[in-house]
GROMACS .gro file of C-alpha atoms in nm:
model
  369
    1UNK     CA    1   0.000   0.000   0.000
    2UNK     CA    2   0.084   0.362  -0.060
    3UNK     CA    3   0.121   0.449   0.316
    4UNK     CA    4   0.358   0.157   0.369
    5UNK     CA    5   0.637   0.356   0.167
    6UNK     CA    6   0.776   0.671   0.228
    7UNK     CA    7   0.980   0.712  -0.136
    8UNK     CA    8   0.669   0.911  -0.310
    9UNK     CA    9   0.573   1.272  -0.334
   10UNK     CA   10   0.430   1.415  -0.067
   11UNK     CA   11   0.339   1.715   0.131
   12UNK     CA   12   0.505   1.722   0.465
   13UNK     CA   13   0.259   1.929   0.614
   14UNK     CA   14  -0.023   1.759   0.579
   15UNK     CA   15  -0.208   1.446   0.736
   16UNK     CA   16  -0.008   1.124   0.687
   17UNK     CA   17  -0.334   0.935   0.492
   18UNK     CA   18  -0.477   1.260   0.321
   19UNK     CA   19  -0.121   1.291   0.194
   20UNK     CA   20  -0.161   0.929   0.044
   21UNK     CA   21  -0.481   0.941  -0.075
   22UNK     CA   22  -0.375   1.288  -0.300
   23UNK     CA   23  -0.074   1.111  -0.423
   24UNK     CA   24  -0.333   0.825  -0.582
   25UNK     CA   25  -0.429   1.133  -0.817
   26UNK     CA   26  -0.021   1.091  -0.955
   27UNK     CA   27   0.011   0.730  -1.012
   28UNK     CA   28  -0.041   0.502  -1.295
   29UNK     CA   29  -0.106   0.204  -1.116
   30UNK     CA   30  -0.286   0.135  -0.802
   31UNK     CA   31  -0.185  -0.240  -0.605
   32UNK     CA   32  -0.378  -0.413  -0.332
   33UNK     CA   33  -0.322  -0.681  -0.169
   34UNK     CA   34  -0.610  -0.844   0.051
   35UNK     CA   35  -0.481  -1.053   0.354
   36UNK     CA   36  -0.632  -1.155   0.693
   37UNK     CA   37  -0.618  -0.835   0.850
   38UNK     CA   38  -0.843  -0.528   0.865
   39UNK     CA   39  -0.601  -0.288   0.967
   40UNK     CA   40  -0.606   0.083   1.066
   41UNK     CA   41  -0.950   0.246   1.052
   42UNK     CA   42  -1.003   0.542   0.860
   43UNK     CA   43  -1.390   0.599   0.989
   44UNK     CA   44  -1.427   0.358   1.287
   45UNK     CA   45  -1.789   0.475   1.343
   46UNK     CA   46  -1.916   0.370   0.991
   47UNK     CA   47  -1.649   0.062   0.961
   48UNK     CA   48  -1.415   0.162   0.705
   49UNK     CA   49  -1.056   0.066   0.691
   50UNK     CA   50  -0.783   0.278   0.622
   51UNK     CA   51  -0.705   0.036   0.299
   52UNK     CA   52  -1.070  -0.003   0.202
   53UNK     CA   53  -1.083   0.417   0.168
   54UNK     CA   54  -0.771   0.428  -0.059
   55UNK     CA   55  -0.929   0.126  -0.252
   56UNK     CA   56  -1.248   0.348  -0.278
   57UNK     CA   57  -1.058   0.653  -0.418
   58UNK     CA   58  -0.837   0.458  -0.625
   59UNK     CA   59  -1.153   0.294  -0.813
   60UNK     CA   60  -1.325   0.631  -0.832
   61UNK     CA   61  -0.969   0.742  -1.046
   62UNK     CA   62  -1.012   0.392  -1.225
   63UNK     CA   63  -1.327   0.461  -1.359
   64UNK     CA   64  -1.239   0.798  -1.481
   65UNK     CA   65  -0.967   0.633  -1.694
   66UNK     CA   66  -0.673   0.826  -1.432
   67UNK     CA   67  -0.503   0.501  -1.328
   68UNK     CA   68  -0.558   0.099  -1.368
   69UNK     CA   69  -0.623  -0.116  -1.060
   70UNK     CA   70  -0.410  -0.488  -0.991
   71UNK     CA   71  -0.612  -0.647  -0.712
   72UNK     CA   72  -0.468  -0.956  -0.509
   73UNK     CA   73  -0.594  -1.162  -0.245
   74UNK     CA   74  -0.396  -1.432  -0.045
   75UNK     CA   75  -0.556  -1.757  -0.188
   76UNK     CA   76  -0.598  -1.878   0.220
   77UNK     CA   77  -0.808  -1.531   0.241
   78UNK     CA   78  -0.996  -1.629  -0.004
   79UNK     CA   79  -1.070  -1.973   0.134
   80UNK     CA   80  -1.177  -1.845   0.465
   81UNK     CA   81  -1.454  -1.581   0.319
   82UNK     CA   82  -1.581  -1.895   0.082
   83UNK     CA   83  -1.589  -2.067   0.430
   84UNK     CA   84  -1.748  -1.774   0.610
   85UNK     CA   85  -2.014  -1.718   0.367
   86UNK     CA   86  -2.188  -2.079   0.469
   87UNK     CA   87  -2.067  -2.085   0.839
   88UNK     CA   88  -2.082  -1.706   1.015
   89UNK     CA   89  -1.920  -1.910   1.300
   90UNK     CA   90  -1.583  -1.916   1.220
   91UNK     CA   91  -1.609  -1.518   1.288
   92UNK     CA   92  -1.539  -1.664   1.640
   93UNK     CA   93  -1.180  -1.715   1.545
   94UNK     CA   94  -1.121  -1.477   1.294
   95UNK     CA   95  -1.256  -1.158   1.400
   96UNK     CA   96  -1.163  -1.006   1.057
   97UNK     CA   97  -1.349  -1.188   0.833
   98UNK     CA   98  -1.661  -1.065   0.848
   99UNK     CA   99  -1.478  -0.715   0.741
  100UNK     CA  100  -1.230  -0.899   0.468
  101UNK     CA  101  -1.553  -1.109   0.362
  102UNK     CA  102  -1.752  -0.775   0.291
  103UNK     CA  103  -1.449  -0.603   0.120
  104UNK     CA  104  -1.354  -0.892  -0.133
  105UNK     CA  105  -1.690  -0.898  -0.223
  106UNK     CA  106  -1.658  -0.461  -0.287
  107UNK     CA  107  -1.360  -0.534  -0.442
  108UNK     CA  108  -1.457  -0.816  -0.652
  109UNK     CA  109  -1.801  -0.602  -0.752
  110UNK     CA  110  -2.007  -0.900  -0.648
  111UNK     CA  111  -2.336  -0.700  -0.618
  112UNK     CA  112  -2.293  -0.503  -0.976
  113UNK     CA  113  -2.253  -0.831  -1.130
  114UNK     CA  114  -2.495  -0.978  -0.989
  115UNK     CA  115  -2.740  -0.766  -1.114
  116UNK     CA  116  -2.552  -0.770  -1.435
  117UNK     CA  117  -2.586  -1.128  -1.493
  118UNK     CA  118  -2.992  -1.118  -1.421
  119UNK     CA  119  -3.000  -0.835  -1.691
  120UNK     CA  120  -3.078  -0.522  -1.483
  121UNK     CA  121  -2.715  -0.345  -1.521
  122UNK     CA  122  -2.368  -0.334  -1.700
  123UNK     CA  123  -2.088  -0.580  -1.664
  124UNK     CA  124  -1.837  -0.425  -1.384
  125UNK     CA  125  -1.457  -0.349  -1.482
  126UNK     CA  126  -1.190  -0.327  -1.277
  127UNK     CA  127  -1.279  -0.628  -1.014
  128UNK     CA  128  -1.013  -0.872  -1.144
  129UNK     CA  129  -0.894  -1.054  -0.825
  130UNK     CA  130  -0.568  -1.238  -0.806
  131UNK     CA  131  -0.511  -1.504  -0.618
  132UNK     CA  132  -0.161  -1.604  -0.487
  133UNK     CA  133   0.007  -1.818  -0.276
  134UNK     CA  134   0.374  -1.706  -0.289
  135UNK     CA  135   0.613  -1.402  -0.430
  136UNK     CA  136   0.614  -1.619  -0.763
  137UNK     CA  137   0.253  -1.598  -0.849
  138UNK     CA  138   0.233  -1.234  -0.759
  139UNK     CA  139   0.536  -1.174  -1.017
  140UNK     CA  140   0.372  -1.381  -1.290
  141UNK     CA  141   0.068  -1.146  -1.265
  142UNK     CA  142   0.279  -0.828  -1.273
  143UNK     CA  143   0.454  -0.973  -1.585
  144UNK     CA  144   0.165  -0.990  -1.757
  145UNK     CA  145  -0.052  -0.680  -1.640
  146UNK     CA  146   0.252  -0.454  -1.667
  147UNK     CA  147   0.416  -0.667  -1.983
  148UNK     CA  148   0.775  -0.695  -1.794
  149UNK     CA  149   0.851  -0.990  -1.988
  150UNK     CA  150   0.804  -0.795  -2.305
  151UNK     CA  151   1.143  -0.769  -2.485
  152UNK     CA  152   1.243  -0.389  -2.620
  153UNK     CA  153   1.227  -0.483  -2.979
  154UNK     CA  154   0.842  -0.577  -2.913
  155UNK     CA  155   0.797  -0.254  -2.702
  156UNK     CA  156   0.888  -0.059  -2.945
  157UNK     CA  157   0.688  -0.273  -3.216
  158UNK     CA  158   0.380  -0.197  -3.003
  159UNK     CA  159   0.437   0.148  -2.921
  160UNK     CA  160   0.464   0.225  -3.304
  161UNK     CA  161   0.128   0.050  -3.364
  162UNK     CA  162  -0.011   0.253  -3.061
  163UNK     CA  163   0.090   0.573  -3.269
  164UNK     CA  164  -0.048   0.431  -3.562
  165UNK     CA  165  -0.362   0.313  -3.452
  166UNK     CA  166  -0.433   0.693  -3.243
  167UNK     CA  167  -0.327   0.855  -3.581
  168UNK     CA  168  -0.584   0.643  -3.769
  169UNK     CA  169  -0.857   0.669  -3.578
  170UNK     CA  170  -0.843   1.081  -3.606
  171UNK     CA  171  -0.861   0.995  -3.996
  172UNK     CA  172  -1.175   0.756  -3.908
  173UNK     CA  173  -1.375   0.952  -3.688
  174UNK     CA  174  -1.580   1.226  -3.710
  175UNK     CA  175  -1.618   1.523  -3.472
  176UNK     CA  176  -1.927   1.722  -3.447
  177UNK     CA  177  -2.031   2.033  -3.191
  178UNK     CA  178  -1.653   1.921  -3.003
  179UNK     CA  179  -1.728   1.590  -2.963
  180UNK     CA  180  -1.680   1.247  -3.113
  181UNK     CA  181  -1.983   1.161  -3.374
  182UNK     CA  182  -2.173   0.900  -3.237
  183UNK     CA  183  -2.064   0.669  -3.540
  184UNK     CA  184  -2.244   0.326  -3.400
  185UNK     CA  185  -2.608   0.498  -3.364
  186UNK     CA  186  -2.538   0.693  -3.670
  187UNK     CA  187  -2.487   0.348  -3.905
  188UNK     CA  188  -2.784   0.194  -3.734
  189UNK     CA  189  -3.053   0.394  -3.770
  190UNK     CA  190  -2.984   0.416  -4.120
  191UNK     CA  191  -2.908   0.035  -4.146
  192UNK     CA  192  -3.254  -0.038  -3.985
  193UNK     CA  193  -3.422   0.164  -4.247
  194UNK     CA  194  -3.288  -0.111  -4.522
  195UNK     CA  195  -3.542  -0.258  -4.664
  196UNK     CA  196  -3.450  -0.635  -4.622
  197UNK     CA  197  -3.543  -0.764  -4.987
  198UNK     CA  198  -3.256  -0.626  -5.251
  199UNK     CA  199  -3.544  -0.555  -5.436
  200UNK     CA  200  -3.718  -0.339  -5.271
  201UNK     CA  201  -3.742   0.062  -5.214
  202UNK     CA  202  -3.596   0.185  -4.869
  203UNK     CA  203  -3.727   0.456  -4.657
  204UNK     CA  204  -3.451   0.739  -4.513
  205UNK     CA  205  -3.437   1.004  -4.274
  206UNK     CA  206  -3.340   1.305  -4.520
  207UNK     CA  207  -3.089   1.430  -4.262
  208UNK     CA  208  -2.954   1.088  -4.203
  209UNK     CA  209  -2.939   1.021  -4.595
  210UNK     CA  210  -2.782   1.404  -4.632
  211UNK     CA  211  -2.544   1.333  -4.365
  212UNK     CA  212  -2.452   0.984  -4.544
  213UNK     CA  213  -2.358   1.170  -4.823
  214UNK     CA  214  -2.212   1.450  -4.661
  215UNK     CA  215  -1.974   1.241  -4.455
  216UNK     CA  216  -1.858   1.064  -4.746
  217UNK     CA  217  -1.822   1.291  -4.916
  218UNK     CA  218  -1.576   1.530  -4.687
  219UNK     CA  219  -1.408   1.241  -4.557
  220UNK     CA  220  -1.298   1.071  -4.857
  221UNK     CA  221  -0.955   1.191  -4.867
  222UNK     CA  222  -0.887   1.094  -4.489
  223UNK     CA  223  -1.005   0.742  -4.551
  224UNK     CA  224  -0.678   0.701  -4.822
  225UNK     CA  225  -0.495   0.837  -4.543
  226UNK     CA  226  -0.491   0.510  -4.332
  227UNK     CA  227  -0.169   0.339  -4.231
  228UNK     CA  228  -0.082  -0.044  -4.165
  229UNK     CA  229   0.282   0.023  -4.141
  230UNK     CA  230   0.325  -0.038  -3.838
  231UNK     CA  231   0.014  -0.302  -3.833
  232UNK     CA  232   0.144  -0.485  -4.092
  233UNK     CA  233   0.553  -0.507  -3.867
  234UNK     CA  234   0.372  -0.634  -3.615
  235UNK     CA  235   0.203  -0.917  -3.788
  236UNK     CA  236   0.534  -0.986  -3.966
  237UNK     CA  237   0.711  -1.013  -3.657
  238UNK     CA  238   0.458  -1.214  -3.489
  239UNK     CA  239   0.470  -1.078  -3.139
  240UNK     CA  240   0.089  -1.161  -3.088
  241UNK     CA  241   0.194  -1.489  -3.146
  242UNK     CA  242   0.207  -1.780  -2.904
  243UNK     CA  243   0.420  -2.077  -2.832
  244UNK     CA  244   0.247  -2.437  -2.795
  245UNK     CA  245   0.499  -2.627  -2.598
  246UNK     CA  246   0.287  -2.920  -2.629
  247UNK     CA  247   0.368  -2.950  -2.971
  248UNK     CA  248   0.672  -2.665  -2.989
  249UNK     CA  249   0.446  -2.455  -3.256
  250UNK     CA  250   0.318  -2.130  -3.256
  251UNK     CA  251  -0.021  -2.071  -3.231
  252UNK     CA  252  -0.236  -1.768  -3.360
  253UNK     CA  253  -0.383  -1.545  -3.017
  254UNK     CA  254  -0.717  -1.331  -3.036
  255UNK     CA  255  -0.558  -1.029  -3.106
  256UNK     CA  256  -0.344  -1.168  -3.366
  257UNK     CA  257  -0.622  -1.238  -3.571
  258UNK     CA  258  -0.772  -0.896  -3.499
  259UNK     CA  259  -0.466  -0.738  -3.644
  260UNK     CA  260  -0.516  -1.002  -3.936
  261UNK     CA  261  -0.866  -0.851  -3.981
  262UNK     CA  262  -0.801  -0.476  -3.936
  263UNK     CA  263  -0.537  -0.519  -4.192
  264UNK     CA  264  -0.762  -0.656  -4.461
  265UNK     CA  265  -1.100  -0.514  -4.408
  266UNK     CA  266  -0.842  -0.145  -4.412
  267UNK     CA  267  -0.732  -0.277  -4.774
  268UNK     CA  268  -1.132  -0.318  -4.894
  269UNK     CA  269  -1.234   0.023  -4.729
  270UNK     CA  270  -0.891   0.173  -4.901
  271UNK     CA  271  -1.053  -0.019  -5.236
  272UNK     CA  272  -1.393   0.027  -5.176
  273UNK     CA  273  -1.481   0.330  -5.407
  274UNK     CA  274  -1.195   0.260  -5.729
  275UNK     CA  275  -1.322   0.243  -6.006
  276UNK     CA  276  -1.679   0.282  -5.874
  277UNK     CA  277  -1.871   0.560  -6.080
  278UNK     CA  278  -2.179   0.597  -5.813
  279UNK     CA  279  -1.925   0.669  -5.558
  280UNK     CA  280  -1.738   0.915  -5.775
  281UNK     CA  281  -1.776   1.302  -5.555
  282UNK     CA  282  -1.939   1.462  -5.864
  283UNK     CA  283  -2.258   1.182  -5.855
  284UNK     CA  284  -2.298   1.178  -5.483
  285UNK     CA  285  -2.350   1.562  -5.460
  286UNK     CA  286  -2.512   1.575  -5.727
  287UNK     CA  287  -2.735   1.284  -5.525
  288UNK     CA  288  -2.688   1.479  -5.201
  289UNK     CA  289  -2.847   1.821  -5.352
  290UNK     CA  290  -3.125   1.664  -5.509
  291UNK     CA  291  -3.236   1.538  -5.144
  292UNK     CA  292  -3.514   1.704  -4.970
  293UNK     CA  293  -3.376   1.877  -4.648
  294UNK     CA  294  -3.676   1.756  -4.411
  295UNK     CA  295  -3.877   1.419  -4.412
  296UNK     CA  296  -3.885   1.071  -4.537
  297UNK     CA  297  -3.701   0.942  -4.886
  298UNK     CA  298  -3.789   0.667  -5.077
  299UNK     CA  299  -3.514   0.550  -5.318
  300UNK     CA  300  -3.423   0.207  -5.412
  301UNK     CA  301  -3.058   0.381  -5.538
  302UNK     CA  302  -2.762   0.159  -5.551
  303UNK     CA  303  -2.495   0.420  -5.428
  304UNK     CA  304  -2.708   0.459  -5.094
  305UNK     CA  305  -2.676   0.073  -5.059
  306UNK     CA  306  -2.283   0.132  -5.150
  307UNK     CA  307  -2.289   0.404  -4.862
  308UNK     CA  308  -2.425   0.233  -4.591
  309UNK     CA  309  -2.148  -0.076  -4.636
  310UNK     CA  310  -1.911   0.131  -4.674
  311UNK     CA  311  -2.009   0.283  -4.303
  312UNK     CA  312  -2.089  -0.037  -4.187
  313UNK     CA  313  -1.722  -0.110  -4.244
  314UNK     CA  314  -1.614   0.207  -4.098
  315UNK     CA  315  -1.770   0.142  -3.800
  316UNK     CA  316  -1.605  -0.246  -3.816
  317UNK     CA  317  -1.278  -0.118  -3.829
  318UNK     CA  318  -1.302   0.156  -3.537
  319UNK     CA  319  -1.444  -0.057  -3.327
  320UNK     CA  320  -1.195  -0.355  -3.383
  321UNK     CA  321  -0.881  -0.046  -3.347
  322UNK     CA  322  -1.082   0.066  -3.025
  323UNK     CA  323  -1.040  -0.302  -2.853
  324UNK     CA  324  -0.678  -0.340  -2.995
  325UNK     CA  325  -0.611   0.008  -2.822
  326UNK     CA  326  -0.750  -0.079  -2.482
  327UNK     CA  327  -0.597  -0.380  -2.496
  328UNK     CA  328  -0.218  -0.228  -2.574
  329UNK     CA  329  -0.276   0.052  -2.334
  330UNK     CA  330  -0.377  -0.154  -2.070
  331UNK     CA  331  -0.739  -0.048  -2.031
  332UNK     CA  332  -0.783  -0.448  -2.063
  333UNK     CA  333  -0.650  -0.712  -1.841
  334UNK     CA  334  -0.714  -0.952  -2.151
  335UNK     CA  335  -0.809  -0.892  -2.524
  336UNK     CA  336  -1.196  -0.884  -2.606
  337UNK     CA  337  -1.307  -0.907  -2.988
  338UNK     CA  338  -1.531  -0.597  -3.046
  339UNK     CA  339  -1.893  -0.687  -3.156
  340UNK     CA  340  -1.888  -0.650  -3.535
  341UNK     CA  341  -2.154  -0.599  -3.737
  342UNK     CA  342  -2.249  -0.777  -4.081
  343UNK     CA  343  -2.159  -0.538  -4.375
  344UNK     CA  344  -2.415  -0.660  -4.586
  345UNK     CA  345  -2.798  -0.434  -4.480
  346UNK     CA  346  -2.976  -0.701  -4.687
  347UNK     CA  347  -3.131  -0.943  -4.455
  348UNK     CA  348  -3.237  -1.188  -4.646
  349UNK     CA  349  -2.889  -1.211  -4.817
  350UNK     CA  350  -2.722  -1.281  -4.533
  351UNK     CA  351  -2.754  -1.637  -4.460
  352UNK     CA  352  -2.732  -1.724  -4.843
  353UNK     CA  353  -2.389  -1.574  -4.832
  354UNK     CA  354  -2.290  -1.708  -4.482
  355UNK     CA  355  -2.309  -2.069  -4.631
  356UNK     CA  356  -2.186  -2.029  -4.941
  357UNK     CA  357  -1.859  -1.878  -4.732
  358UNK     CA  358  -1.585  -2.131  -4.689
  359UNK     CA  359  -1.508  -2.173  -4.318
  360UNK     CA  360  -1.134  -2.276  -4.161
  361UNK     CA  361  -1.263  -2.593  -3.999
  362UNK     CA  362  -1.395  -2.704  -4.404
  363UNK     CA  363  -1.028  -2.615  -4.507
  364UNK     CA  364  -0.866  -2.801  -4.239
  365UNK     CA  365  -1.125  -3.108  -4.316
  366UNK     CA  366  -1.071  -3.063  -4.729
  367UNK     CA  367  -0.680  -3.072  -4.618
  368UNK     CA  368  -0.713  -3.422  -4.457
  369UNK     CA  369  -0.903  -3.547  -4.710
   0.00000   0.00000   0.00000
């Protein structure tokens, strides 16, 4: 804990634990470890522990996005609240636990997911909790929440794709009254306005349809703009990759095929309008003029179709750089594949094409054969 050490920045004059708790606003990381003892009270009258507060304002600085949380808890601990929780009894000779059972369960957001699980909330963040045993378990975790055991060569590999994927993403994105266009609501509302028969007329939103056009339109340019330099070095490289002692092979990770998939769905959104008259700029403002400024529109028009997959894989790509970004800066204790939606608006088209698309597991079986 902070107030364990006395080799951080502090000011002399004041309180020894309000110093501590200010110097959680400087820190990029924020450790606890959960033993068998309360400790020092902070607010005796209202049962709160001296470590329990800084664990409160460190998670309040968590959820802003100021610092990440590592939360341990002495696997014996642990065995003792599991204990506790069908036998109050043993309070009798641990006169902790009632206190240590009540904060793991704080610290592990029991309640939040709870209700999360029945429906009736969002999935907590931040209540990872690490068990360990000895020194060497602790260290395994740090190696892998702080990436000690990641060579320079990678480091600098992943710091480059950090850079690139930031200086993408302000090439992607669109900014509107100072903040970040809601991209995702913008794509489906228009999607869900698709008729789901190829053949048939859609209805628009004019502003939506205007705005389709509009966006396009000024955003063309930044679209071409979009590196894989540095995406493509790190799939050369293959730092995402991961050894299979079993067999001594490497295998592909989650976030290796991400990269795989950023890279090419970039190439067909690079390609997407060559050689394309209806997405040429002269035909879509001439397109865009011709729309009436309030209402509904009717229009059955090809380029619209071409539009909204070509946002639909706008929005596929910035949300798959958005998990590879949390992931690399640590936002994520482990990489999770972004929800991606299917390019094509026709619904009825879908499942035609789904199994008419060759999947691995027919490869692997056609390779056998």
């Amino acid at each position: 804990m902070l107030s364990e050490f006395n080799d951080f920045d502090k000011e002399i004059d004041e309180n020894t634990f309000h110093a501590c708790l200010e110097t959680l606003a400087t820190c990029d990381y924020y450790i606890l470890f959960i033993g068998n003892r309360k400790g020092g009270y902070y607010d005796k009258s209202n049962n709160i522990s001296i470590t329990q507060r800084e664990y409160r304002e460190a998670y309040e600085l968590f959820q802003r996005g100021k610092l990440r949380l590592i939360n341990f808890v002495r696997n014996e601990t642990l065995i003792l609240a599991e204990k506790y929780a069908n036998n109050k009894n043993l309070s009798s000779d641990h006169p902790d636990l009632p206190f240590i059972s009540k904060f793991i369960d704080e610290v592990s957001r029991k309640n939040e997911l709870e209700l999360a699980t029945d429906g009736k909330g969002n999935y907590p963040k931040g209540n990872w909790l690490h068990k360990f045993s000895n020194f060497e378990e602790i260290a395994r975790v740090f190696n892998i929440s702080l990436k000690l055991n990641t060579n320079i060569s990678e480091k600098i590999l992943i710091t480059n794709l950090i850079s690139e994927l930031n200086e993408n993403l302000k090439q992607i994105l669109i900014k509107t009254d100072n903040n970040i266009f809601d991209l995702n609501n913008f794509v489906n509302n228009i999607r869900k306005n698709v008729a789901p028969n190829i053949n048939e007329p859609s209805k628009y939103n004019s502003i939506d349809l205007r705005n389709l056009y509009f966006f396009f339109i000024t955003k063309q340019t930044d679209f071409k703009k979009i590196s894989t330099d540095q995406l493509t070095n790190c799939l050369v490289q293959g730092i995402f990759l991961k050894f299979d002692p079993a067999d001594t092979s490497l295998k592909t990770s989650k976030i290796q095929n991400s990269l795989q998939n950023l890279k090419n769905q970039i190439e067909r959104l690079q390609g997407f309008e060559k050689g394309n008259p209806l997405l040429s700029t002269e035909s879509l403002f001439s397109n865009m003029i011709s729309i009436k400024t309030k209402g509904e529109v009717i229009t059955n028009n090809l380029d619209v179709t071409l539009l909204v997959m070509f946002f639909t894989l706008l929005l596929n790509i910035s949300n798959m750089m958005k998990s590879i970004l949390r992931f690399l800066k640590n936002y994520d204790e482990i990489y999770v594949d972004p929800i991606l939606i299917e390019e094509n608006p026709f619904i009825h088209e879908i499942e035609k094409i789904k199994k008419e698309t060759i999947q691995n597991s027919e490869i692997e079986k056609w390779l056998t054969k």
